[in-house]
Amino acid sequence: MSSLLSAPSALREDALRRLKREMWARAVKLGLRSWVGWRRGFTSKADPQRSGRVTAEVIEHLERLALVDFGSLEAVARLEKAIAFADRLRAVDTDGVEPMESVLEDRCLYLRSDNVVEGNCAEELLQNAHRVVEEYFVAPPGNISLPKQDEQEPFSHI
Amino acid sequence: MLGRTLREVSTALKQGHITPTELCQKCLSLIKKTKFLNAYITVSEEVALKQAEESEKRYKKGHSLGDLDGIPVAVKDNFSTSSIETTCASNMLKGYVPPYNATVVQKLLDKGAVLMGKTNLDEFAMGSGSTDGVFGPVKNPWSYSKQYREKRKQKAHGENEDSNWLITGGSSGGSAAAVAAFTCFAALGSDTGGSTRNPAAHCGVVGFKPSYGLVSRHGLIPLVNSMDVPGILTRCVDDAAIVLGMLAGHDPKDSTTIQDPVKPFTLPTSADVNKLCIGIPKEYLAPELSSEVRSFWSKAANLFESEGAKVIEVSLPHTSYSIVCYHVLCTSEVASNMARFDGLEYGHRCDINVSTEAMYAATRREGFNDVVRGRILSGNFFLLKENYENYFIKAQKVRRLIANDFVNVFNSGVDVLLTPTTLSEAVPYLEFIKEDNRTRSAQDDIFTQAVNMAGLPAVSVPVALSNQGLPIGLQFIGRAFCDQQLLKIAKWFEKQVQFPVIQLQELMDDCSSDFEIEKLSSVSLKQ
């Protein structure tokens, strides 16, 4: 990756595009085909029974924010029902009412004194992680965002 | 012995009629026999026997730690338990072994309780049936009771005995089933929208939800930080009071616990009922309420009146919006709380390694079930910039209105509210799964979730059996931090209704000696 950073920008972009393609190829092999596949199905067939609040844009936005996918049309339908259910709140008159964050709002939150009383348990904590190197949790590179729907390659060549 | 109350067994232990190890072994053997209920995810046999041994040593020396010493208990699997797998019934945490004990678990262990195991639940405590965990659904012990089976024989002949088993309610169904089936004397549940009281009503046990801020949430894997509370499930109100006495109090590790001092208390048998004012919220008379529950509710109100209590109708005007408000706030907080599961530091991790986002997405897809994912997505929707004001802030405002409703009612002189806990008795699993999780939760939490939004204490007490031979419970709601008074009233009521003991025929035949009513010289229910 370090050589990628020092290459001229055009080459870098090309390499990034290749990397994204590889990523998607692998993701598909590992079974995320259905994730992308259902979304294609979604855009091509409009379900007349749905209210249309949850558009393709909203779906993509939510999936990106939540890093959790809908997975099926039913899940979208469930979200629409959930939104319709929540819309009932509009009927309540809340003029002049302050939002309530906690039932203990009239009390002071307890803060303990700033003294170290526990810790030094790195080894114990690292045991629960799948990938560690010495005292580090190992994460994949963080500067690559999930590709947008229109950047996906067609599946015919895979 | 297993059919006794906590207090009675504790006395028996102190007097040497039974040893902690014997008690532990009986419970372990019963757990094995009731494995088909699927109430336990993990049975911590070795740990339990070791704890029982240590308890025995203490009793021999005369240094018992108190009423809980040597008593078998179970803990819902969303409480962290050191060195014991904690899964929240999810693939995301399968194999996760916490390095620490939740404060409430630590308190139980410090008082000598013997941990039998971790009980089953809906995945991440999201649900009202205990049917949506990865380890399968929990079966209601009453499905196998003599009382239910006899009623069924009159209706269906030649039906496969096990095909139409009943749900326990949820999400603390495993804990409720464990207590109802006599495999432990007390169990911890969690209560966010009724998750302790709902299964308690369906399984015929006492389900107590303390005031928010009374019991520490440290170590309870959070669902909704502003509403979660550890719940207590026992076979009688007195036992719940004993456990509450051990658990309540400020915890420096949970800054949402109040700092007022809390002392353990003993509940008196009398409750000065003629000085009480009982409120009956009229909006809780829902059209979907079963006629049987309504009739028991009415009888209970009459019972209080006949003892001289003032029973009045009160109004909680925003009741019809409370389930909607709960839905928005719950999914929003869930969306935030579930963000911690990314596979990096603990829990499931997928094989994709090309980028953090792809890894997180795939991990979360593999780790969470549809229900959890659905709530995360709904929550994220309500928290979007364009929706924040109209949904999340609006719901917070409605929450204040709901909490104020309760404050107004209690300020008008009402001591305690009496309501149903559930719409009807437990339904068969095959019936329950016809609707999706969100619909069911919206239906089943109707009487219980407003209490969580206001942070009040509440308890579900089993009242009587329905025409089908299944338990029905009623709920008492108290003023904030008046848990002791609430339990006092519940205890009096429990004594009046004399709810029948479950008759688990097959189990009784095998271990009949455990259920014989032994005459112990100085043990008596009357104190």
XYZ file of C-alpha atoms in Angstrom:
685
model
C 0.000 0.000 0.000
C 2.882 2.387 0.735
C 4.092 2.203 -2.861
C 0.558 3.115 -3.910
C 0.724 6.346 -1.932
C 3.895 7.499 -3.599
C 2.750 6.719 -7.169
C 1.420 9.508 -9.496
C -2.278 10.271 -8.903
C -3.607 8.758 -12.143
C -1.893 5.481 -11.396
C -3.152 5.653 -7.824
C -6.745 6.091 -8.944
C -6.406 3.225 -11.305
C -4.973 1.033 -8.594
C -7.764 2.049 -6.219
C -10.382 1.153 -8.781
C -8.724 -2.225 -9.249
C -8.646 -2.728 -5.506
C -12.333 -1.930 -5.246
C -13.139 -4.389 -8.005
C -11.117 -7.071 -6.255
C -12.843 -6.283 -3.017
C -16.216 -6.719 -4.566
C -15.191 -9.900 -6.300
C -14.070 -11.344 -3.004
C -17.094 -10.052 -1.165
C -19.303 -11.746 -3.669
C -17.428 -15.003 -3.353
C -17.846 -14.826 0.375
C -21.573 -14.671 0.000
C -22.495 -11.027 -0.171
C -23.935 -11.621 -3.602
C -27.421 -11.589 -2.202
C -26.845 -8.161 -0.629
C -26.051 -6.540 -3.926
C -28.367 -8.782 -5.892
C -31.505 -7.875 -3.984
C -30.771 -4.195 -4.386
C -30.631 -4.608 -8.137
C -33.975 -6.340 -7.934
C -35.269 -3.526 -5.795
C -34.505 -0.777 -8.240
C -35.875 -2.636 -11.205
C -39.246 -3.559 -9.731
C -41.302 -0.984 -7.890
C -43.713 -2.539 -5.408
C -47.011 -0.678 -5.794
C -48.033 -1.448 -2.233
C -45.194 0.437 -0.608
C -45.542 4.050 0.354
C -42.335 5.132 -1.301
C -40.917 6.890 1.780
C -37.981 4.591 1.744
C -36.355 5.289 -1.588
C -33.277 3.621 -2.988
C -31.288 6.643 -1.862
C -32.516 6.356 1.695
C -31.758 2.658 1.721
C -28.232 3.194 0.534
C -27.711 6.019 3.008
C -28.995 3.941 5.931
C -26.962 0.907 4.966
C -23.855 3.016 4.806
C -24.522 4.733 8.146
C -25.574 1.615 9.986
C -23.167 -0.758 8.228
C -25.995 -3.249 8.288
C -27.890 -4.270 5.195
C -31.589 -4.668 4.605
C -31.109 -7.926 2.788
C -34.562 -8.203 1.293
C -37.644 -6.322 0.153
C -39.442 -7.542 3.239
C -37.013 -5.688 5.434
C -37.733 -2.490 3.534
C -41.440 -3.098 3.901
C -40.921 -3.606 7.653
C -39.096 -0.291 7.884
C -41.923 1.443 6.087
C -44.408 -0.048 8.516
C -42.207 1.080 11.392
C -42.152 4.615 9.999
C -45.909 4.623 9.496
C -46.284 3.470 13.091
C -43.980 6.231 14.320
C -45.914 8.832 12.329
C -48.727 8.514 14.837
C -46.707 10.770 17.127
C -47.610 13.739 14.965
C -51.046 13.758 16.538
C -49.641 14.685 19.950
C -49.469 18.350 20.861
C -45.996 18.967 22.244
C -45.903 22.757 22.112
C -43.806 24.113 24.925
C -42.721 20.657 26.070
C -39.030 20.052 26.634
C -37.546 16.763 25.425
C -36.846 14.306 28.250
C -33.520 12.567 28.057
C -33.471 10.807 31.371
C -35.902 10.218 34.198
C -33.150 11.235 36.617
C -32.761 14.694 35.083
C -33.347 16.419 38.416
C -30.360 14.738 40.004
C -26.654 15.319 39.599
C -24.798 12.585 37.802
C -22.235 10.941 40.009
C -18.609 11.577 39.066
C -15.901 9.727 40.912
C -12.542 11.272 41.657
C -9.943 11.133 38.907
C -7.759 8.409 40.412
C -6.571 5.260 38.713
C -8.124 2.331 40.540
C -8.061 -0.440 37.967
C -6.596 -1.341 34.611
C -3.406 -3.042 33.500
C -5.426 -5.843 31.994
C -4.331 -5.567 28.370
C -3.623 -9.281 28.063
C -7.087 -10.232 29.322
C -8.785 -7.835 26.964
C -6.776 -8.916 23.936
C -7.882 -12.495 24.436
C -11.336 -11.757 23.147
C -10.174 -10.375 19.811
C -9.719 -12.539 16.744
C -6.732 -10.754 15.315
C -4.050 -9.240 17.450
C -0.389 -8.472 16.923
C 1.539 -7.950 20.166
C -0.643 -5.441 22.033
C -2.545 -4.182 19.006
C -5.954 -5.046 17.632
C -5.513 -5.606 13.905
C -7.903 -3.753 11.632
C -8.114 -3.691 7.850
C -7.270 -0.381 6.094
C -9.709 2.343 7.071
C -9.657 4.819 4.236
C -11.723 2.848 1.757
C -15.438 3.489 1.810
C -18.064 1.014 0.698
C -18.639 1.434 -3.015
C -21.824 3.203 -4.118
C -24.394 1.148 -5.941
C -23.576 2.691 -9.323
C -19.892 1.873 -8.976
C -20.546 -1.826 -8.862
C -19.386 -3.947 -11.718
C -21.927 -6.039 -13.602
C -21.823 -9.680 -12.585
C -21.732 -11.220 -16.001
C -17.975 -11.569 -16.143
C -17.536 -13.220 -12.707
C -37.022 -28.904 48.835
C -36.906 -27.396 45.346
C -40.483 -26.222 45.643
C -39.727 -24.098 48.691
C -39.317 -20.361 48.830
C -35.876 -18.816 49.081
C -36.388 -17.876 52.702
C -37.446 -21.407 53.642
C -34.496 -23.031 51.895
C -32.139 -20.538 53.447
C -33.432 -21.483 56.885
C -33.079 -25.168 56.003
C -29.466 -24.569 55.003
C -28.722 -22.693 58.198
C -30.231 -25.487 60.264
C -28.337 -28.163 58.380
C -31.406 -29.987 57.018
C -29.742 -29.857 53.620
C -26.277 -28.882 52.445
C -25.489 -26.430 49.644
C -23.873 -29.203 47.632
C -26.943 -31.418 47.844
C -29.162 -28.515 46.876
C -26.902 -27.628 43.965
C -26.877 -31.206 42.727
C -30.649 -31.474 42.883
C -30.970 -28.326 40.820
C -28.394 -29.507 38.312
C -30.204 -32.791 37.944
C -33.496 -30.999 37.408
C -31.886 -28.728 34.834
C -30.831 -31.847 32.925
C -34.340 -33.270 33.113
C -35.888 -30.018 31.890
C -33.393 -29.513 29.073
C -36.249 -29.714 26.570
C -37.482 -26.342 27.862
C -34.304 -24.778 26.444
C -34.266 -22.319 29.342
C -30.480 -22.389 29.776
C -27.863 -21.485 27.191
C -24.922 -22.313 29.442
C -25.084 -24.494 32.532
C -22.083 -23.651 34.686
C -21.922 -27.002 36.468
C -18.317 -26.922 37.666
C -18.505 -23.346 38.820
C -21.768 -24.038 40.645
C -20.430 -27.091 42.470
C -17.313 -25.200 43.494
C -19.382 -22.315 44.830
C -21.647 -24.771 46.644
C -18.624 -26.403 48.265
C -17.335 -23.065 49.499
C -20.767 -22.217 50.834
C -20.847 -25.519 52.681
C -17.532 -24.722 54.342
C -18.940 -21.385 55.491
C -22.065 -22.997 56.947
C -19.988 -25.603 58.793
C -18.014 -22.810 60.418
C -21.182 -20.900 61.145
C -20.077 -17.996 58.983
C -22.879 -17.893 56.430
C -22.999 -14.756 54.327
C -26.736 -14.302 54.722
C -30.009 -15.352 53.163
C -28.525 -15.945 49.719
C -25.624 -18.129 50.793
C -25.764 -21.455 48.953
C -28.920 -20.560 47.037
C -28.973 -21.598 43.347
C -29.663 -18.664 41.044
C -29.633 -18.149 37.283
C -28.665 -15.088 35.284
C -29.965 -13.928 31.915
C -27.356 -14.238 29.218
C -27.027 -10.518 28.603
C -25.282 -9.966 31.927
C -21.495 -10.241 31.759
C -20.159 -13.106 33.813
C -16.437 -13.496 34.231
C -15.029 -16.649 32.606
C -18.498 -17.820 31.603
C -19.564 -17.367 27.994
C -22.011 -14.493 27.513
C -23.791 -14.551 24.190
C -26.983 -12.446 24.351
C -28.358 -15.345 22.243
C -26.590 -13.875 19.236
C -24.010 -15.055 16.732
C -22.260 -11.767 17.311
C -21.151 -12.792 20.798
C -20.911 -16.557 20.467
C -17.744 -17.587 22.210
C -17.346 -14.236 23.951
C -16.060 -14.664 27.481
C -16.211 -11.435 29.501
C -13.258 -10.580 31.735
C -15.480 -9.171 34.462
C -18.740 -9.723 36.322
C -21.686 -7.403 36.020
C -22.142 -5.549 39.301
C -25.411 -7.332 40.093
C -23.806 -10.708 39.385
C -20.853 -9.782 41.589
C -23.190 -8.768 44.396
C -25.029 -12.092 44.197
C -21.768 -14.025 44.250
C -20.425 -11.923 47.122
C -23.454 -12.979 49.131
C -22.739 -16.623 48.410
C -25.300 -17.361 45.705
C -24.551 -20.375 43.524
C -24.676 -19.607 39.804
C -26.454 -22.417 37.915
C -26.039 -20.943 34.473
C -26.977 -18.344 31.895
C -30.521 -18.328 30.644
C -31.939 -18.026 27.175
C -33.510 -14.875 25.751
C -34.514 -13.141 22.555
C -31.460 -11.989 20.643
C -30.073 -8.942 22.445
C -33.252 -8.857 24.515
C -35.292 -7.687 21.561
C -38.620 -9.400 21.529
C -41.606 -10.417 23.612
C -41.580 -14.184 23.188
C -38.040 -15.491 23.826
C -38.343 -17.059 20.399
C -35.772 -15.113 18.389
C -32.437 -16.141 19.875
C -29.887 -18.217 17.962
C -30.152 -21.027 20.477
C -33.814 -21.528 19.726
C -37.015 -20.607 21.540
C -37.771 -21.242 25.199
C -40.738 -23.462 26.025
C -43.137 -22.497 28.764
C -43.083 -25.129 31.552
C -46.841 -24.711 31.868
C -47.172 -26.428 28.456
C -46.289 -29.618 30.349
C -48.263 -28.942 33.488
C -51.064 -31.168 34.688
C -53.325 -28.145 34.915
C -52.938 -27.267 31.237
C -52.844 -30.812 29.893
C -56.053 -31.794 31.620
C -57.890 -28.888 30.050
C -56.477 -29.721 26.643
C -57.509 -33.375 26.804
C -61.055 -32.184 26.923
C -60.602 -30.374 23.649
C -58.065 -32.141 21.444
C -57.685 -35.876 21.272
C -54.766 -37.755 19.815
C -52.748 -34.598 19.291
C -48.994 -34.822 19.431
C -48.202 -33.752 22.970
C -45.298 -31.529 22.166
C -46.328 -29.922 18.906
C -48.336 -27.115 20.408
C -46.125 -25.914 23.212
C -46.517 -22.394 24.549
C -44.139 -19.461 24.545
C -42.747 -18.102 27.775
C -43.088 -14.457 26.815
C -39.959 -12.326 26.684
C -37.404 -11.357 26.498
C -36.310 -12.913 29.860
C -38.154 -16.128 29.033
C -35.289 -18.410 29.985
C -35.039 -16.867 33.445
C -38.805 -17.126 33.970
C -38.877 -20.749 32.809
C -35.871 -21.615 35.001
C -37.620 -20.248 38.090
C -41.033 -21.702 37.169
C -39.527 -25.162 36.657
C -37.829 -25.077 40.096
C -34.294 -25.253 38.704
C -33.277 -22.194 40.729
C -34.751 -19.966 43.413
C -34.212 -16.618 41.782
C -33.126 -15.397 38.390
C -31.961 -12.115 36.983
C -33.679 -10.732 33.951
C -33.532 -7.351 32.291
C -36.473 -5.025 31.796
C -36.501 -2.420 29.042
C -40.122 -2.535 27.919
C -41.535 -5.270 30.105
C -39.028 -8.010 29.449
C -39.125 -9.250 33.047
C -42.800 -8.752 33.795
C -44.163 -10.226 30.566
C -42.565 -13.697 30.924
C -43.283 -13.627 34.654
C -46.996 -13.297 33.929
C -46.914 -16.069 31.314
C -44.892 -18.446 33.508
C -46.736 -17.829 36.743
C -43.857 -16.289 38.693
C -43.187 -12.902 40.274
C -41.393 -10.459 37.979
C -40.104 -7.306 39.603
C -38.767 -4.213 37.848
C -36.966 -1.840 40.243
C -36.994 1.948 39.866
C -34.548 3.177 37.264
C -31.398 4.180 39.114
C -31.842 1.838 42.052
C -29.932 -1.145 40.700
C -26.675 -0.951 38.782
C -26.598 -1.580 35.044
C -22.845 -2.028 34.893
C -22.215 -5.255 33.019
C -25.731 -5.481 31.596
C -25.191 -5.381 27.855
C -27.200 -2.282 27.050
C -30.210 -2.035 24.864
C -31.734 1.327 25.811
C -29.566 3.126 28.335
C -32.321 5.408 29.575
C -34.786 2.588 30.235
C -32.886 -0.664 30.948
C -33.101 -2.056 34.429
C -32.006 -5.445 35.831
C -35.145 -7.387 36.788
C -35.720 -10.045 39.429
C -37.753 -13.221 38.916
C -38.740 -15.379 41.879
C -41.567 -17.626 42.957
C -42.885 -15.240 45.597
C -42.764 -11.536 46.392
C -40.835 -12.016 49.617
C -37.982 -13.700 47.726
C -37.861 -10.783 45.281
C -37.551 -8.401 48.219
C -34.626 -10.417 49.620
C -32.793 -10.284 46.300
C -33.554 -6.582 45.838
C -32.076 -5.885 49.230
C -28.801 -7.424 48.068
C -28.709 -5.687 44.700
C -29.949 -2.165 45.281
C -27.610 0.683 45.968
C -25.187 3.100 44.413
C -22.495 1.713 42.142
C -19.522 3.942 41.330
C -19.217 2.082 38.041
C -22.732 3.116 36.970
C -23.209 6.842 37.288
C -26.936 6.518 36.616
C -27.454 4.862 40.007
C -28.723 7.199 42.672
C -26.528 8.020 45.621
C -29.207 7.840 48.308
C -28.395 5.166 50.877
C -30.347 1.916 50.535
C -30.822 -0.589 53.331
C -32.019 -4.188 53.053
C -35.548 -4.529 54.413
C -37.955 -7.232 55.516
C -41.480 -7.014 54.225
C -44.214 -7.075 56.833
C -47.163 -9.426 56.235
C -49.815 -6.795 56.738
C -50.103 -3.867 54.419
C -52.613 -1.453 56.017
C -54.724 -1.887 52.939
C -57.528 0.284 54.306
C -55.223 3.295 54.152
C -54.331 2.743 50.510
C -55.552 4.439 47.376
C -55.416 2.157 44.324
C -55.635 3.712 40.876
C -57.137 1.940 37.883
C -56.015 3.656 34.647
C -59.012 3.713 32.357
C -56.960 3.857 29.166
C -55.548 0.429 29.990
C -58.931 -1.107 29.240
C -57.766 -2.005 25.744
C -60.179 -3.620 23.293
C -57.692 -6.450 22.716
C -57.631 -7.322 26.402
C -58.939 -10.853 26.931
C -62.142 -11.105 28.919
C -60.487 -13.428 31.439
C -57.712 -10.968 32.250
C -60.263 -8.207 32.474
C -62.328 -10.247 34.877
C -59.356 -10.985 37.158
C -58.378 -7.307 37.046
C -61.853 -6.369 38.135
C -61.886 -8.987 40.896
C -58.563 -7.708 42.194
C -59.912 -4.154 42.339
C -62.932 -5.418 44.239
C -60.701 -7.314 46.645
C -58.886 -4.122 47.604
C -62.145 -2.268 47.953
C -63.601 -4.933 50.188
C -60.605 -4.537 52.498
C -61.269 -0.845 52.868
C -58.912 0.590 50.270
C -59.999 3.496 48.140
C -60.136 2.266 44.544
C -60.502 5.014 41.964
C -60.394 5.336 38.233
C -57.535 7.507 37.010
C -56.433 8.751 33.648
C -53.104 8.467 31.862
C -54.141 10.419 28.759
C -51.087 9.742 26.627
C -51.268 5.957 26.994
C -52.187 5.335 23.375
C -49.012 7.072 22.228
C -46.671 5.444 24.666
C -46.009 2.350 22.590
C -45.196 4.518 19.562
C -42.914 6.736 21.599
C -41.201 3.678 23.040
C -40.722 2.264 19.558
C -38.920 5.400 18.335
C -36.737 5.887 21.418
C -35.903 2.203 21.686
C -34.814 1.780 18.079
C -32.813 5.022 18.212
C -30.884 4.034 21.313
C -30.431 0.524 19.946
C -28.935 1.903 16.733
C -26.382 3.686 18.869
C -25.684 0.818 21.274
C -25.273 -1.811 18.590
C -22.612 0.283 16.877
C -20.008 -1.136 19.249
C -20.211 -4.558 17.604
C -17.691 -4.330 14.824
C -15.689 -7.501 15.288
C -12.445 -5.752 16.205
C -12.090 -6.060 19.959
C -14.519 -8.872 20.779
C -17.213 -11.000 19.294
C -17.669 -12.437 15.868
C -15.399 -11.275 13.054
C -15.887 -12.172 9.408
C -13.126 -13.116 6.991
C -13.207 -10.044 4.790
C -10.111 -7.992 5.233
C -10.024 -5.409 2.459
C -11.335 -2.432 4.412
C -12.768 -1.678 7.834
C -16.150 -0.707 6.436
C -16.500 -3.881 4.406
C -15.360 -5.919 7.391
C -17.765 -4.221 9.784
C -20.656 -4.582 7.353
C -20.079 -8.268 6.758
C -19.439 -8.988 10.452
C -22.657 -7.280 11.435
C -24.586 -8.990 8.701
C -23.377 -12.384 9.873
C -23.671 -11.605 13.560
C -27.105 -10.040 13.878
C -30.446 -11.549 13.057
C -33.256 -9.815 11.143
C -34.857 -8.368 14.246
C -31.710 -6.642 15.451
C -30.837 -5.394 11.978
C -34.355 -4.117 11.495
C -34.216 -2.113 14.713
C -30.795 -0.705 13.900
C -32.008 0.463 10.521
C -35.226 1.932 11.931
C -33.239 3.711 14.614
C -30.827 5.117 12.092
C -33.760 6.360 10.046
C -35.234 8.239 12.998
C -31.833 9.746 13.763
C -31.186 11.079 10.256
C -30.716 14.843 10.167
C -33.964 15.390 8.326
C -35.899 13.151 10.738
C -34.230 13.923 14.067
C -36.552 16.729 15.089
C -39.739 15.115 13.862
C -39.161 11.679 15.292
C -36.485 11.466 17.954
C -36.960 14.848 19.631
C -40.707 14.539 19.249
C -40.609 11.148 20.967
C -38.543 12.602 23.800
C -41.168 15.311 24.280
C -43.940 12.723 24.306
C -41.896 10.771 26.856
C -42.043 13.760 29.188
C -45.805 13.945 28.736
C -46.116 10.257 29.602
C -43.871 10.575 32.642
C -45.874 13.614 33.751
C -49.114 11.646 33.444
C -47.811 9.276 36.104
C -46.532 12.102 38.293
C -49.927 13.792 38.174
C -51.721 10.592 39.113
C -49.424 9.892 42.053
C -49.631 13.500 43.192
C -53.393 13.227 43.372
C -53.074 10.766 46.244
C -52.835 7.429 44.484
C -50.379 5.056 46.151
C -50.217 2.330 43.566
C -51.698 1.562 40.148
C -53.255 -1.798 39.337
C -53.202 -2.920 35.711
C -53.015 -6.113 33.661
C -49.511 -7.281 32.695
C -50.361 -8.949 29.391
C -53.323 -9.024 27.032
C -53.964 -12.724 27.562
C -52.377 -15.935 28.790
C -49.414 -17.494 26.954
C -50.111 -18.441 23.357
C -48.782 -21.425 21.405
C -45.523 -20.847 19.580
C -47.058 -21.659 16.207
C -49.636 -18.944 16.814
C -47.057 -16.425 18.038
C -44.780 -16.637 15.009
C -47.545 -15.746 12.593
C -46.747 -12.077 13.179
C -43.303 -10.509 13.033
C -41.271 -9.493 16.059
C -41.998 -5.766 15.843
C -45.761 -6.274 15.610
C -45.757 -8.696 18.511
C -43.639 -6.397 20.666
C -45.972 -3.517 19.925
C -48.938 -5.662 20.943
C -47.473 -7.384 23.991
C -45.635 -4.485 25.606
C -48.710 -2.311 25.759
C -49.160 -2.394 29.528
C -45.539 -2.604 30.508
C -43.425 -0.149 28.514
C -44.891 3.113 29.807
C -43.431 2.195 33.183
C -39.932 1.981 31.684
C -40.322 5.370 30.079
C -41.223 6.914 33.395
C -38.573 4.914 35.297
C -41.075 3.668 37.879
C -40.977 0.416 39.839
C -43.477 -2.274 38.860
C -44.158 -5.886 39.710
C -46.175 -8.623 38.031
C -47.825 -11.009 40.479
C -49.430 -14.282 39.310
C -53.100 -14.193 40.152
C -54.942 -17.281 38.948
C -55.197 -19.820 36.174
C -57.222 -19.133 33.048
C -59.892 -21.450 31.695
C -57.132 -23.218 29.828
C -55.158 -23.791 33.008
C -52.518 -21.154 32.255
C -51.190 -18.400 34.534
C -52.428 -14.838 34.394
C -50.618 -12.028 36.162
C -51.527 -8.517 37.225
C -49.195 -5.566 37.493
C -48.708 -3.068 40.304
C -46.942 0.205 39.514
C -45.480 2.281 42.326
C -43.999 5.709 42.843
C -40.378 6.242 41.935
C -38.058 4.827 44.603
C -40.975 3.523 46.663
C -40.067 -0.051 45.747
C -40.441 -1.255 49.308
C -44.001 -0.021 49.607
C -44.853 -1.513 46.228
C -43.561 -4.917 47.276
C -45.425 -4.676 50.583
C -48.721 -4.267 48.746
C -47.821 -7.005 46.239
C -46.991 -9.402 49.054
C -50.339 -8.830 50.732
C -52.140 -9.353 47.439
C -50.201 -12.533 46.684
C -51.293 -13.976 50.000
C -54.953 -13.249 49.225
C -54.977 -14.851 45.782
C -53.056 -18.034 46.678
C -51.869 -18.787 43.158
C -51.592 -22.576 42.659
C -48.270 -24.358 42.387
C -47.455 -25.737 38.938
C -47.834 -29.502 38.761
C -45.160 -30.863 36.485
C -46.327 -34.458 36.415
C -43.467 -36.275 34.660
C -40.858 -34.473 36.684
C -42.699 -35.097 39.891
C -42.787 -38.828 39.257
C -39.033 -38.925 38.801
C -38.021 -36.828 41.743
C -41.045 -37.049 43.965
C -38.929 -36.916 47.088
C -37.909 -33.378 46.216
C -41.479 -32.192 46.156
C -42.827 -33.909 49.202
C -44.040 -31.368 51.682
C -41.544 -32.039 54.407
C -42.431 -30.868 57.840
C -39.519 -28.829 59.044
C -39.914 -27.895 62.647
C -39.343 -24.206 62.641
C -40.030 -23.278 59.054
C -43.319 -21.650 58.353
C -44.706 -19.299 55.749
C -46.138 -17.139 58.465
C -43.570 -14.798 59.930
